[in-house]
């Protein structure tokens, strides 16, 4: 039996847990075909913005191993053109929702921590031929080194 979820922003969890899900994946195709340089998602609170972003990330990212299992029965999968790009694009997703600090310095440290964690998700870029040696070295130093001063901010 399907149940209603509240506050779940994880598309994979929504699908795996058999929650009610209203297929909004047509947005992915419309957005992709639009070719806009910037897209602003404006919806009221609790209207699924974070879930939509997670859905887009799961559709495109190379980190997702089986897009067909997640999207096979949804509208976006009916497009052959969209199936060809599914799972082929490294998606960079950065949220500042956890950046809440009383001072500028602490907020900056939290942003740096978020960037380090983001860089850590893409270690293959340290050897990517699209980057030059300087870019690879910068990426490796920024993303894969640790800074003990920032550990206190890490969420458990």
Coordinates of C-alpha atoms in Angstrom, one line a residue:
X1 CA 0.0 0.0 0.0
X2 CA 1.3 3.4 -0.9
X3 CA 1.7 6.1 1.8
X4 CA 2.1 9.8 1.7
X5 CA 5.6 11.1 2.6
X6 CA 6.3 14.4 4.3
X7 CA 9.6 16.2 4.0
X8 CA 11.4 13.5 1.9
X9 CA 13.7 15.2 -0.6
X10 CA 15.5 12.1 -1.8
X11 CA 14.0 10.9 -5.1
X12 CA 15.6 7.4 -4.8
X13 CA 14.1 6.9 -1.4
X14 CA 10.7 8.1 -2.6
X15 CA 10.7 5.5 -5.4
X16 CA 12.2 2.6 -3.3
X17 CA 9.8 3.2 -0.3
X18 CA 6.7 3.1 -2.5
X19 CA 5.5 6.5 -1.5
X20 CA 2.9 8.3 -3.6
X21 CA 4.8 10.1 -6.3
X22 CA 3.3 12.5 -8.8
X23 CA 5.4 12.3 -12.0
X24 CA 6.9 15.7 -12.7
X25 CA 9.7 14.4 -14.8
X26 CA 8.4 16.1 -17.9
X27 CA 10.1 19.2 -16.4
X28 CA 13.5 17.5 -16.9
X29 CA 12.9 17.2 -20.6
X30 CA 11.4 20.6 -21.0
X31 CA 14.3 22.2 -19.1
X32 CA 16.9 20.3 -21.1
X33 CA 15.4 21.2 -24.4
X34 CA 14.9 24.8 -23.4
X35 CA 18.6 25.4 -23.2
X36 CA 18.3 28.3 -20.8
X37 CA 21.5 29.6 -19.2
X38 CA 19.7 30.0 -15.9
X39 CA 16.6 28.4 -14.4
X40 CA 14.9 29.7 -11.3
X41 CA 12.6 27.3 -9.5
X42 CA 10.1 29.4 -7.6
X43 CA 7.5 27.5 -5.6
X44 CA 6.2 28.1 -2.1
X45 CA 7.7 26.2 0.9
X46 CA 7.0 22.4 0.9
X47 CA 6.1 22.4 -2.8
X48 CA 8.9 20.0 -3.8
X49 CA 11.8 22.2 -5.0
X50 CA 14.5 20.1 -3.2
X51 CA 12.9 16.9 -4.4
X52 CA 12.8 18.2 -8.0
X53 CA 16.5 19.2 -7.8
X54 CA 17.4 15.7 -6.4
X55 CA 15.3 14.1 -9.2
X56 CA 17.2 16.1 -11.9
X57 CA 20.6 15.2 -10.3
X58 CA 19.7 11.5 -10.1
X59 CA 18.6 11.5 -13.8
X60 CA 21.8 13.1 -15.2
X61 CA 24.6 12.2 -12.8
X62 CA 27.2 9.6 -13.6
X63 CA 27.1 8.6 -9.9
X64 CA 23.7 7.0 -10.4
X65 CA 24.1 3.5 -11.7
X66 CA 20.7 2.5 -12.9
X67 CA 18.5 5.4 -14.2
X68 CA 16.2 3.0 -15.9
X69 CA 15.2 1.4 -12.6
X70 CA 14.3 4.8 -11.2
X71 CA 12.9 6.5 -14.2
X72 CA 11.7 3.6 -16.5
X73 CA 8.0 4.1 -15.8
X74 CA 8.1 7.9 -15.7
X75 CA 7.5 10.4 -18.5
X76 CA 11.1 11.5 -19.0
X77 CA 12.1 7.9 -19.9
X78 CA 9.7 7.9 -22.9
X79 CA 12.0 10.2 -24.8
X80 CA 14.9 8.4 -26.5
X81 CA 16.9 11.6 -26.6
X82 CA 16.6 11.9 -22.8
X83 CA 17.5 8.2 -22.3
X84 CA 20.8 8.9 -24.2
X85 CA 21.9 11.6 -21.8
X86 CA 20.7 9.9 -18.6
X87 CA 23.7 9.1 -16.4
X88 CA 26.2 10.8 -18.6
X89 CA 26.8 14.1 -16.9
X90 CA 28.6 14.8 -13.7
X91 CA 26.2 17.0 -11.7
X92 CA 27.5 19.5 -9.3
X93 CA 24.9 20.3 -6.6
X94 CA 25.7 22.8 -3.9
X95 CA 23.2 23.8 -1.2
X96 CA 23.7 26.5 1.4
X97 CA 20.8 25.3 3.5
X98 CA 23.2 24.1 6.2
X99 CA 25.2 27.4 6.3
X100 CA 23.8 28.9 9.4
X101 CA 26.4 30.7 11.5
X102 CA 26.6 33.6 13.9
X103 CA 29.6 35.2 12.2
X104 CA 30.9 35.9 8.7
X105 CA 34.0 33.8 9.4
X106 CA 32.1 30.8 10.6
X107 CA 29.7 31.1 7.6
X108 CA 32.7 31.2 5.3
X109 CA 34.2 28.1 6.9
X110 CA 30.9 26.3 6.4
X111 CA 30.8 27.2 2.7
X112 CA 34.4 26.0 2.3
X113 CA 33.5 22.8 4.0
X114 CA 30.5 22.3 1.7
X115 CA 32.8 23.0 -1.3
X116 CA 35.4 20.5 0.0
X117 CA 32.7 17.8 0.4
X118 CA 31.4 18.6 -3.1
X119 CA 34.9 18.3 -4.6
X120 CA 35.4 15.0 -2.7
X121 CA 32.5 13.5 -4.7
X122 CA 34.4 13.9 -8.0
X123 CA 37.9 12.5 -7.4
X124 CA 38.1 11.3 -11.0
X125 CA 38.5 15.0 -12.0
X126 CA 42.0 15.0 -10.6
X127 CA 43.0 13.0 -13.6
X128 CA 40.5 14.4 -16.1
X129 CA 42.1 15.2 -19.5
X130 CA 39.7 18.2 -19.8
X131 CA 41.6 19.9 -17.0
X132 CA 45.2 21.2 -17.3
X133 CA 47.9 20.3 -14.7
X134 CA 47.3 23.5 -12.7
X135 CA 43.5 22.9 -12.5
X136 CA 44.0 19.3 -11.5
X137 CA 46.4 20.3 -8.7
X138 CA 44.1 23.0 -7.4
X139 CA 41.2 20.5 -7.4
X140 CA 43.2 17.9 -5.6
X141 CA 44.5 20.4 -3.0
X142 CA 41.1 22.0 -2.4
X143 CA 38.8 19.0 -2.6
X144 CA 40.8 16.1 -1.2
X145 CA 42.9 17.6 1.6
X146 CA 41.5 17.9 5.1
X147 CA 41.4 20.9 7.3
X148 CA 41.0 20.0 11.0
X149 CA 39.7 23.5 11.8
X150 CA 36.6 22.7 9.7
X151 CA 35.8 19.3 11.2
X152 CA 33.9 20.9 14.1
X153 CA 31.2 22.0 11.6
X154 CA 30.7 18.6 10.0
X155 CA 27.3 17.2 10.6
X156 CA 27.1 13.8 12.3

